[in-house]
PDB file of C-alpha atoms and ligand atoms in Angstrom:
ATOM      1  CA  MET H   1     177.155 116.993  61.449  1.00 57.00           C
ATOM      2  CA  ASN H   2     176.839 120.067  63.602  1.00 81.00           C
ATOM      3  CA  GLN H   3     180.549 120.810  63.613  1.00 95.00           C
ATOM      4  CA  PRO H   4     181.686 124.348  64.353  1.00 97.00           C
ATOM      5  CA  ALA H   5     182.264 126.758  61.481  1.00 98.00           C
ATOM      6  CA  LEU H   6     185.450 127.759  63.263  1.00 98.00           C
ATOM      7  CA  ASP H   7     187.058 125.896  66.106  1.00 98.00           C
ATOM      8  CA  MET H   8     189.929 127.727  67.795  1.00 98.00           C
ATOM      9  CA  ARG H   9     191.889 125.621  70.220  1.00 98.00           C
ATOM     10  CA  ASP H  10     194.430 126.921  72.731  1.00 98.00           C
ATOM     11  CA  ILE H  11     195.610 129.822  70.562  1.00 98.00           C
ATOM     12  CA  THR H  12     198.690 131.481  72.036  1.00 98.00           C
ATOM     13  CA  VAL H  13     200.446 134.584  70.680  1.00 98.00           C
ATOM     14  CA  ARG H  14     203.442 136.359  72.216  1.00 98.00           C
ATOM     15  CA  PHE H  15     204.792 139.745  71.257  1.00 96.00           C
ATOM     16  CA  GLY H  16     208.192 139.766  72.906  1.00 94.00           C
ATOM     17  CA  GLY H  17     207.361 139.651  76.594  1.00 91.00           C
ATOM     18  CA  ILE H  18     203.649 140.300  76.104  1.00 94.00           C
ATOM     19  CA  LEU H  19     201.313 137.327  76.122  1.00 97.00           C
ATOM     20  CA  ALA H  20     198.647 138.739  73.766  1.00 98.00           C
ATOM     21  CA  LEU H  21     196.694 135.461  73.651  1.00 98.00           C
ATOM     22  CA  ASN H  22     197.037 132.790  76.293  1.00 98.00           C
ATOM     23  CA  GLN H  23     195.509 129.474  75.178  1.00 98.00           C
ATOM     24  CA  VAL H  24     192.313 130.966  73.837  1.00 98.00           C
ATOM     25  CA  SER H  25     189.649 128.475  72.770  1.00 98.00           C
ATOM     26  CA  LEU H  26     186.455 129.546  71.074  1.00 98.00           C
ATOM     27  CA  SER H  27     183.921 127.841  68.886  1.00 98.00           C
ATOM     28  CA  LEU H  28     181.856 129.644  66.240  1.00 98.00           C
ATOM     29  CA  ARG H  29     178.660 127.730  65.533  1.00 97.00           C
ATOM     30  CA  PRO H  30     177.297 127.511  61.967  1.00 97.00           C
ATOM     31  CA  GLY H  31     174.945 130.374  61.151  1.00 96.00           C
ATOM     32  CA  SER H  32     175.527 132.172  64.432  1.00 98.00           C
ATOM     33  CA  VAL H  33     176.643 135.669  65.316  1.00 98.00           C
ATOM     34  CA  HIS H  34     179.317 135.279  67.961  1.00 98.00           C
ATOM     35  CA  ALA H  35     180.525 138.490  69.553  1.00 98.00           C
ATOM     36  CA  LEU H  36     183.981 138.867  70.983  1.00 97.00           C
ATOM     37  CA  ILE H  37     184.093 141.662  73.537  1.00 96.00           C
ATOM     38  CA  GLY H  38     186.580 142.943  76.060  1.00 94.00           C
ATOM     39  CA  PRO H  39     188.622 146.020  76.908  1.00 93.00           C
ATOM     40  CA  ASN H  40     191.313 147.434  74.628  1.00 91.00           C
ATOM     41  CA  GLY H  41     194.382 145.235  74.600  1.00 94.00           C
ATOM     42  CA  ALA H  42     192.391 142.086  75.438  1.00 96.00           C
ATOM     43  CA  GLY H  43     193.689 140.366  72.272  1.00 97.00           C
ATOM     44  CA  LYS H  44     190.587 140.494  70.056  1.00 97.00           C
ATOM     45  CA  THR H  45     192.280 141.882  66.947  1.00 95.00           C
ATOM     46  CA  THR H  46     195.232 139.558  67.449  1.00 97.00           C
ATOM     47  CA  LEU H  47     192.846 136.603  67.427  1.00 98.00           C
ATOM     48  CA  VAL H  48     191.292 137.850  64.175  1.00 96.00           C
ATOM     49  CA  SER H  49     194.724 138.142  62.536  1.00 96.00           C
ATOM     50  CA  VAL H  50     195.510 134.585  63.613  1.00 98.00           C
ATOM     51  CA  LEU H  51     192.239 133.411  62.030  1.00 97.00           C
ATOM     52  CA  SER H  52     192.786 135.343  58.812  1.00 95.00           C
ATOM     53  CA  GLY H  53     196.283 133.886  58.517  1.00 96.00           C
ATOM     54  CA  GLU H  54     198.130 137.181  58.859  1.00 94.00           C
ATOM     55  CA  ARG H  55     199.764 136.134  62.094  1.00 96.00           C
ATOM     56  CA  ARG H  56     201.115 132.698  62.861  1.00 97.00           C
ATOM     57  CA  PRO H  57     200.310 131.771  66.464  1.00 98.00           C
ATOM     58  CA  ASP H  58     202.963 130.492  68.858  1.00 98.00           C
ATOM     59  CA  GLY H  59     200.625 127.688  69.798  1.00 98.00           C
ATOM     60  CA  GLY H  60     197.205 126.205  69.166  1.00 98.00           C
ATOM     61  CA  SER H  61     195.224 125.364  66.062  1.00 98.00           C
ATOM     62  CA  VAL H  62     192.266 126.491  63.978  1.00 98.00           C
ATOM     63  CA  VAL H  63     189.777 124.143  62.337  1.00 98.00           C
ATOM     64  CA  MET H  64     187.387 125.562  59.740  1.00 98.00           C
ATOM     65  CA  ASN H  65     184.329 123.435  58.944  1.00 97.00           C
ATOM     66  CA  GLY H  66     186.198 120.308  59.987  1.00 96.00           C
ATOM     67  CA  ARG H  67     189.421 121.147  58.168  1.00 97.00           C
ATOM     68  CA  ASN H  68     192.624 122.101  59.932  1.00 98.00           C
ATOM     69  CA  ILE H  69     193.832 125.344  58.331  1.00 98.00           C
ATOM     70  CA  ASP H  70     196.990 125.948  60.385  1.00 97.00           C
ATOM     71  CA  GLY H  71     199.234 125.504  57.370  1.00 95.00           C
ATOM     72  CA  LEU H  72     197.309 127.889  55.089  1.00 97.00           C
ATOM     73  CA  ASN H  73     198.442 131.445  54.437  1.00 95.00           C
ATOM     74  CA  ALA H  74     196.097 134.451  54.350  1.00 93.00           C
ATOM     75  CA  LEU H  75     195.392 134.198  50.616  1.00 90.00           C
ATOM     76  CA  ARG H  76     194.447 130.539  50.784  1.00 94.00           C
ATOM     77  CA  ARG H  77     192.204 131.157  53.782  1.00 95.00           C
ATOM     78  CA  ALA H  78     190.517 134.003  51.940  1.00 90.00           C
ATOM     79  CA  ARG H  79     189.930 131.677  48.996  1.00 89.00           C
ATOM     80  CA  LEU H  80     188.331 129.170  51.361  1.00 94.00           C
ATOM     81  CA  GLY H  81     185.886 131.934  52.296  1.00 94.00           C
ATOM     82  CA  LEU H  82     187.345 133.034  55.621  1.00 95.00           C
ATOM     83  CA  THR H  83     186.790 136.734  55.040  1.00 92.00           C
ATOM     84  CA  ARG H  84     188.004 139.695  57.063  1.00 89.00           C
ATOM     85  CA  THR H  85     186.355 142.900  55.952  1.00 81.00           C
ATOM     86  CA  TYR H  86     188.993 145.544  56.327  1.00 59.00           C
ATOM     87  CA  GLN H  87     191.123 143.934  53.615  1.00 47.00           C
ATOM     88  CA  LEU H  88     188.699 145.361  51.097  1.00 48.00           C
ATOM     89  CA  THR H  89     189.078 148.969  52.194  1.00 55.00           C
ATOM     90  CA  ALA H  90     189.220 151.070  49.040  1.00 49.00           C
ATOM     91  CA  LEU H  91     191.084 148.349  47.224  1.00 63.00           C
ATOM     92  CA  PHE H  92     190.270 149.806  43.841  1.00 80.00           C
ATOM     93  CA  PRO H  93     190.133 153.592  44.152  1.00 84.00           C
ATOM     94  CA  ARG H  94     189.779 154.158  40.426  1.00 87.00           C
ATOM     95  CA  MET H  95     186.731 151.960  40.115  1.00 89.00           C
ATOM     96  CA  THR H  96     183.224 153.077  40.942  1.00 92.00           C
ATOM     97  CA  VAL H  97     181.155 151.611  43.758  1.00 93.00           C
ATOM     98  CA  ARG H  98     179.333 149.495  41.201  1.00 93.00           C
ATOM     99  CA  GLU H  99     182.569 148.216  39.634  1.00 90.00           C
ATOM    100  CA  ASN H 100     184.045 147.417  43.027  1.00 89.00           C
ATOM    101  CA  LEU H 101     181.001 145.321  43.869  1.00 90.00           C
ATOM    102  CA  LEU H 102     181.082 143.701  40.461  1.00 89.00           C
ATOM    103  CA  LEU H 103     184.687 142.723  41.022  1.00 84.00           C
ATOM    104  CA  SER H 104     183.761 140.930  44.239  1.00 84.00           C
ATOM    105  CA  LEU H 105     180.968 139.048  42.491  1.00 85.00           C
ATOM    106  CA  VAL H 106     183.178 138.082  39.545  1.00 79.00           C
ATOM    107  CA  ALA H 107     185.998 137.027  41.864  1.00 71.00           C
ATOM    108  CA  CYS H 108     183.512 134.807  43.691  1.00 68.00           C
ATOM    109  CA  ASP H 109     182.753 132.959  40.446  1.00 63.00           C
ATOM    110  CA  ARG H 110     186.372 132.627  39.413  1.00 59.00           C
ATOM    111  CA  PRO H 111     188.600 132.338  42.473  1.00 55.00           C
ATOM    112  CA  GLY H 112     191.840 132.333  40.458  1.00 58.00           C
ATOM    113  CA  LEU H 113     191.015 135.574  38.683  1.00 56.00           C
ATOM    114  CA  GLY H 114     193.641 138.323  38.747  1.00 59.00           C
ATOM    115  CA  ILE H 115     192.957 142.018  38.402  1.00 57.00           C
ATOM    116  CA  ALA H 116     194.284 142.035  34.813  1.00 58.00           C
ATOM    117  CA  ASP H 117     191.789 139.308  33.832  1.00 59.00           C
ATOM    118  CA  PHE H 118     189.044 141.358  35.346  1.00 58.00           C
ATOM    119  CA  PHE H 119     189.709 144.311  33.077  1.00 55.00           C
ATOM    120  CA  ARG H 120     189.832 142.033  30.053  1.00 54.00           C
ATOM    121  CA  TRP H 121     186.688 140.218  31.008  1.00 55.00           C
ATOM    122  CA  ARG H 122     183.623 141.923  29.563  1.00 53.00           C
ATOM    123  CA  ASP H 123     180.839 139.556  30.476  1.00 54.00           C
ATOM    124  CA  PHE H 124     179.497 141.667  33.319  1.00 62.00           C
ATOM    125  CA  ASP H 125     175.847 141.620  32.322  1.00 68.00           C
ATOM    126  CA  ARG H 126     175.347 138.304  34.025  1.00 74.00           C
ATOM    127  CA  HIS H 127     175.907 139.977  37.391  1.00 82.00           C
ATOM    128  CA  ALA H 128     173.966 143.184  36.685  1.00 85.00           C
ATOM    129  CA  THR H 129     170.841 142.221  38.628  1.00 89.00           C
ATOM    130  CA  GLU H 130     172.867 140.875  41.506  1.00 91.00           C
ATOM    131  CA  VAL H 131     174.907 144.092  41.742  1.00 94.00           C
ATOM    132  CA  ASP H 132     171.705 146.152  41.727  1.00 94.00           C
ATOM    133  CA  ASP H 133     170.414 143.979  44.535  1.00 94.00           C
ATOM    134  CA  PHE H 134     173.538 144.602  46.638  1.00 95.00           C
ATOM    135  CA  LEU H 135     173.399 148.352  45.920  1.00 97.00           C
ATOM    136  CA  GLU H 136     169.786 148.385  47.037  1.00 96.00           C
ATOM    137  CA  ARG H 137     170.225 146.311  50.168  1.00 95.00           C
ATOM    138  CA  PHE H 138     173.208 148.341  51.356  1.00 96.00           C
ATOM    139  CA  ALA H 139     171.673 151.724  50.498  1.00 96.00           C
ATOM    140  CA  LEU H 140     174.304 152.493  47.876  1.00 97.00           C
ATOM    141  CA  ARG H 141     172.133 152.818  44.786  1.00 97.00           C
ATOM    142  CA  ASP H 142     172.571 156.563  44.418  1.00 97.00           C
ATOM    143  CA  LYS H 143     176.332 156.129  44.915  1.00 96.00           C
ATOM    144  CA  ALA H 144     176.754 153.471  42.210  1.00 96.00           C
ATOM    145  CA  ALA H 145     178.775 155.711  39.871  1.00 96.00           C
ATOM    146  CA  VAL H 146     180.875 157.330  42.614  1.00 95.00           C
ATOM    147  CA  HIS H 147     184.511 156.494  43.399  1.00 92.00           C
ATOM    148  CA  PRO H 148     185.236 155.192  46.918  1.00 88.00           C
ATOM    149  CA  ALA H 149     187.267 158.278  47.912  1.00 88.00           C
ATOM    150  CA  LEU H 150     184.147 160.428  47.628  1.00 91.00           C
ATOM    151  CA  LEU H 151     181.982 158.238  49.840  1.00 91.00           C
ATOM    152  CA  SER H 152     180.984 159.200  53.370  1.00 92.00           C
ATOM    153  CA  HIS H 153     182.354 157.070  56.191  1.00 89.00           C
ATOM    154  CA  GLY H 154     179.028 155.220  56.506  1.00 93.00           C
ATOM    155  CA  ASP H 155     178.740 154.575  52.762  1.00 93.00           C
ATOM    156  CA  ARG H 156     182.272 153.256  52.631  1.00 90.00           C
ATOM    157  CA  ARG H 157     181.726 150.891  55.547  1.00 92.00           C
ATOM    158  CA  ARG H 158     178.567 149.558  53.909  1.00 94.00           C
ATOM    159  CA  LEU H 159     180.472 149.061  50.644  1.00 93.00           C
ATOM    160  CA  GLU H 160     183.190 147.102  52.446  1.00 91.00           C
ATOM    161  CA  ILE H 161     180.639 144.798  54.015  1.00 93.00           C
ATOM    162  CA  ALA H 162     178.673 144.480  50.771  1.00 93.00           C
ATOM    163  CA  MET H 163     181.897 143.552  48.947  1.00 91.00           C
ATOM    164  CA  ALA H 164     182.814 141.010  51.569  1.00 90.00           C
ATOM    165  CA  LEU H 165     179.364 139.484  51.207  1.00 93.00           C
ATOM    166  CA  ALA H 166     179.497 139.588  47.396  1.00 90.00           C
ATOM    167  CA  SER H 167     182.730 137.599  47.422  1.00 87.00           C
ATOM    168  CA  GLY H 168     180.810 134.568  48.711  1.00 91.00           C
ATOM    169  CA  PRO H 169     182.275 134.185  52.208  1.00 94.00           C
ATOM    170  CA  LYS H 170     181.822 131.060  54.322  1.00 96.00           C
ATOM    171  CA  ILE H 171     182.700 132.937  57.516  1.00 97.00           C
ATOM    172  CA  LEU H 172     182.869 136.678  58.197  1.00 97.00           C
ATOM    173  CA  LEU H 173     185.287 138.269  60.642  1.00 96.00           C
ATOM    174  CA  LEU H 174     184.059 141.774  61.443  1.00 95.00           C
ATOM    175  CA  ASP H 175     186.502 143.806  63.540  1.00 92.00           C
ATOM    176  CA  GLU H 176     184.633 146.834  64.924  1.00 93.00           C
ATOM    177  CA  PRO H 177     182.341 147.422  61.934  1.00 94.00           C
ATOM    178  CA  LEU H 178     180.544 150.257  63.745  1.00 95.00           C
ATOM    179  CA  ALA H 179     183.654 152.136  64.857  1.00 92.00           C
ATOM    180  CA  GLY H 180     183.534 155.806  63.901  1.00 92.00           C
ATOM    181  CA  LEU H 181     180.015 155.665  62.484  1.00 94.00           C
ATOM    182  CA  SER H 182     177.279 158.142  63.393  1.00 96.00           C
ATOM    183  CA  LEU H 183     174.404 156.760  65.443  1.00 96.00           C
ATOM    184  CA  ALA H 184     172.148 156.697  62.365  1.00 96.00           C
ATOM    185  CA  ASP H 185     174.775 154.949  60.192  1.00 96.00           C
ATOM    186  CA  ALA H 186     175.499 152.452  62.962  1.00 97.00           C
ATOM    187  CA  GLU H 187     171.821 151.615  63.403  1.00 97.00           C
ATOM    188  CA  ALA H 188     171.378 151.219  59.653  1.00 96.00           C
ATOM    189  CA  LEU H 189     174.374 148.900  59.407  1.00 97.00           C
ATOM    190  CA  VAL H 190     173.180 146.764  62.315  1.00 98.00           C
ATOM    191  CA  LYS H 191     169.843 146.307  60.512  1.00 97.00           C
ATOM    192  CA  MET H 192     171.626 145.384  57.267  1.00 97.00           C
ATOM    193  CA  ILE H 193     173.786 142.827  59.049  1.00 97.00           C
ATOM    194  CA  GLU H 194     170.657 141.423  60.670  1.00 97.00           C
ATOM    195  CA  THR H 195     168.591 141.149  57.495  1.00 96.00           C
ATOM    196  CA  THR H 196     171.227 140.187  54.921  1.00 95.00           C
ATOM    197  CA  ILE H 197     173.840 138.156  56.810  1.00 96.00           C
ATOM    198  CA  LYS H 198     172.643 136.899  60.204  1.00 96.00           C
ATOM    199  CA  GLY H 199     171.617 133.257  60.151  1.00 96.00           C
ATOM    200  CA  ARG H 200     173.152 132.655  56.720  1.00 96.00           C
ATOM    201  CA  ILE H 201     176.834 133.230  57.233  1.00 97.00           C
ATOM    202  CA  PRO H 202     178.496 132.789  60.613  1.00 98.00           C
ATOM    203  CA  ILE H 203     179.996 136.015  61.938  1.00 98.00           C
ATOM    204  CA  LEU H 204     182.718 136.579  64.492  1.00 98.00           C
ATOM    205  CA  LEU H 205     181.849 140.112  65.586  1.00 98.00           C
ATOM    206  CA  ILE H 206     184.230 142.319  67.506  1.00 96.00           C
ATOM    207  CA  GLU H 207     182.376 145.391  68.630  1.00 95.00           C
ATOM    208  CA  HIS H 208     182.442 147.940  71.430  1.00 93.00           C
ATOM    209  CA  ASP H 209     178.845 149.071  70.905  1.00 95.00           C
ATOM    210  CA  MET H 210     177.100 146.934  73.517  1.00 94.00           C
ATOM    211  CA  ASP H 211     173.608 147.714  72.219  1.00 95.00           C
ATOM    212  CA  ALA H 212     174.612 146.286  68.850  1.00 97.00           C
ATOM    213  CA  VAL H 213     176.386 143.316  70.454  1.00 97.00           C
ATOM    214  CA  PHE H 214     173.391 142.320  72.561  1.00 96.00           C
ATOM    215  CA  TYR H 215     170.984 142.948  69.690  1.00 97.00           C
ATOM    216  CA  LEU H 216     172.832 140.870  67.082  1.00 98.00           C
ATOM    217  CA  SER H 217     174.594 138.109  68.996  1.00 98.00           C
ATOM    218  CA  ASP H 218     173.597 134.510  69.569  1.00 98.00           C
ATOM    219  CA  GLU H 219     176.653 133.980  71.718  1.00 98.00           C
ATOM    220  CA  ILE H 220     179.197 136.230  73.428  1.00 98.00           C
ATOM    221  CA  THR H 221     182.768 135.593  74.523  1.00 97.00           C
ATOM    222  CA  VAL H 222     184.419 138.035  76.899  1.00 96.00           C
ATOM    223  CA  MET H 223     188.187 138.348  76.726  1.00 96.00           C
ATOM    224  CA  VAL H 224     190.424 140.097  79.222  1.00 94.00           C
ATOM    225  CA  ASN H 225     194.224 140.203  79.072  1.00 94.00           C
ATOM    226  CA  GLY H 226     194.570 137.543  76.407  1.00 97.00           C
ATOM    227  CA  THR H 227     192.325 135.010  78.107  1.00 97.00           C
ATOM    228  CA  VAL H 228     188.664 134.033  77.854  1.00 97.00           C
ATOM    229  CA  LEU H 229     186.831 135.287  80.925  1.00 95.00           C
ATOM    230  CA  ALA H 230     183.403 133.946  80.003  1.00 95.00           C
ATOM    231  CA  SER H 231     181.471 132.563  77.060  1.00 96.00           C
ATOM    232  CA  GLY H 232     177.740 132.030  76.728  1.00 97.00           C
ATOM    233  CA  SER H 233     174.361 133.373  75.695  1.00 97.00           C
ATOM    234  CA  PRO H 234     173.794 137.149  75.834  1.00 96.00           C
ATOM    235  CA  ALA H 235     171.542 136.620  78.870  1.00 96.00           C
ATOM    236  CA  MET H 236     174.232 134.646  80.679  1.00 95.00           C
ATOM    237  CA  ILE H 237     176.884 137.243  79.906  1.00 95.00           C
ATOM    238  CA  LYS H 238     174.634 140.074  81.007  1.00 92.00           C
ATOM    239  CA  ALA H 239     173.918 138.308  84.288  1.00 91.00           C
ATOM    240  CA  SER H 240     177.501 137.312  85.050  1.00 90.00           C
ATOM    241  CA  ALA H 241     178.855 139.140  88.078  1.00 87.00           C
ATOM    242  CA  GLU H 242     182.384 138.295  87.002  1.00 85.00           C
ATOM    243  CA  VAL H 243     181.868 139.911  83.590  1.00 86.00           C
ATOM    244  CA  GLN H 244     180.204 142.918  85.162  1.00 85.00           C
ATOM    245  CA  ALA H 245     183.100 143.442  87.502  1.00 84.00           C
ATOM    246  CA  ALA H 246     185.782 142.961  84.879  1.00 79.00           C
ATOM    247  CA  TYR H 247     184.317 144.730  81.914  1.00 77.00           C
ATOM    248  CA  LEU H 248     180.693 145.624  81.371  1.00 70.00           C
ATOM    249  CA  SER H 249     180.398 147.977  84.320  1.00 66.00           C
ATOM    250  CA  GLU H 250     183.022 150.191  82.668  1.00 60.00           C
ATOM    251  CA  GLU H 251     180.962 150.517  79.520  1.00 55.00           C
ATOM    252  CA  ASP H 252     179.059 153.794  79.385  1.00 49.00           C
ATOM    253  CA  ASP H 253     176.432 152.472  77.070  1.00 44.00           C
ATOM    254  CA  PHE H 254     175.594 149.362  79.026  1.00 42.00           C
TER     255      PHE H 254
HETATM  256  N1  ADP V 301     202.073 143.964  66.374  1.00 59.83           N
HETATM  257  C1  ADP V 301     202.159 144.018  67.698  1.00 59.83           C
HETATM  258  N2  ADP V 301     203.346 144.119  68.313  1.00 59.83           N
HETATM  259  C2  ADP V 301     203.456 144.149  69.653  1.00 59.83           C
HETATM  260  N3  ADP V 301     202.395 144.056  70.481  1.00 59.83           N
HETATM  261  C3  ADP V 301     201.187 143.958  69.933  1.00 59.83           C
HETATM  262  C4  ADP V 301     200.992 143.926  68.515  1.00 59.83           C
HETATM  263  N4  ADP V 301     199.662 143.820  68.268  1.00 59.83           N
HETATM  264  C5  ADP V 301     199.063 143.776  69.462  1.00 59.83           C
HETATM  265  N5  ADP V 301     199.962 143.861  70.465  1.00 59.83           N
HETATM  266  C6  ADP V 301     199.668 143.793  71.910  1.00 59.83           C
HETATM  267  O1  ADP V 301     198.898 142.631  72.123  1.00 59.83           O
HETATM  268  C7  ADP V 301     197.845 142.892  73.047  1.00 59.83           C
HETATM  269  C8  ADP V 301     196.496 142.608  72.396  1.00 59.83           C
HETATM  270  O2  ADP V 301     196.244 143.612  71.408  1.00 59.83           O
HETATM  271  P1  ADP V 301     194.965 143.568  70.442  1.00 59.83           P
HETATM  272  O3  ADP V 301     194.836 142.208  69.892  1.00 59.83           O
HETATM  273  O4  ADP V 301     195.110 144.681  69.480  1.00 59.83           O
HETATM  274  O5  ADP V 301     193.792 143.858  71.473  1.00 59.83           O
HETATM  275  P2  ADP V 301     192.288 144.340  71.202  1.00 59.83           P
HETATM  276  O6  ADP V 301     191.977 144.193  69.754  1.00 59.83           O
HETATM  277  O7  ADP V 301     191.457 143.467  72.089  1.00 59.83           O
HETATM  278  O8  ADP V 301     192.234 145.768  71.651  1.00 59.83           O
HETATM  279  C9  ADP V 301     198.051 144.324  73.508  1.00 59.83           C
HETATM  280  O9  ADP V 301     198.812 144.315  74.683  1.00 59.83           O
HETATM  281  C10 ADP V 301     198.811 144.946  72.371  1.00 59.83           C
HETATM  282  O10 ADP V 301     199.573 146.028  72.832  1.00 59.83           O
HETATM  283 MG1   MG V 302     191.259 145.591  68.356  1.00 59.83          MG
END
C-alpha cells in the first residue's frame, strides 16, 4: 500500500565520457518533500530530466506509483501528473496571469485539450472561484490582468508554481525554485510551498538554499559526482560527517 510515489532504480546517464549519473537510486515517499542537494555538476538536473522524460537514461528504471514509466515520453509523463515546473515558464505571453492560470485548470479537467480548443471554449465561469483562490494563495491577485512579461521575477516564479499546481500534478519536480529570488520573495515562496503543497503532493526539491531545504524537507539525498553520497532525515544529514566534509561545509549559509 505504501509504495513510493517515485522509485528510481540504478539510473545511469553518460554524456560522452562523463558519467553524469552512476546507478542512482532514490525513493520519493507519498506526500513527502524530498530534497536533492549537492554541488554543481552532481547530476541533480540530469536526474530531473530523466524523470520528466526529456532524457532517456543509459540504464536503470523509474516506477511512478507502482507503474513502470520507462517507455513513456515527456508528454505522456506530464499527462500522468509528473510535473516539472520550468516547462510552464511564460508559455502564453499574450495571456494574462488569470488566463494562464485558467488554462492550467481547464487543461487539468480535459487532458487532451489543445490550445485551439481552449480559445474556443467559453465555459470559464466554472473555474472562476478556483482561479481567485490560486491568485490569492500565491499573492497574485493584484497582477491578475497583467501579462507575464511585466511580472517581477518573484511574481513569475509564483505563477509558474501556481500553474503547475493548478494542472493537478501527482508529483512535483522543483529544480531550484528559489534561484535568483530576493530574500523576501524566497521566504514567501517557501511559506506558500509549505501551506499549499507540502503533505498533499510529493515534491522532489532541488535547492541550494540550505535554510529552505532543512525547513521544508522530510528527507534529504546528497549527491556528489553522479552518485548518492547519503540519504536520510534532515537531522541525519546534518549530523553526517561524510556529508559535512563533502558538501555542507562549503555552503556559506549552513
Ligand atoms: N547536455 C549535456 N551535455 C553534456 N554534459 C552534460 C549535459 N548536461 C549535464 N552535463 C554534465 O553532467 C554533469 C551533471 O550535470 P547536472 O545534472 O546539470 O548537475 P547539477 O544539476 O547537479 O548541477 C555535469 O558534469 C555536466 O557538465
Ligand atoms: Mg542543476
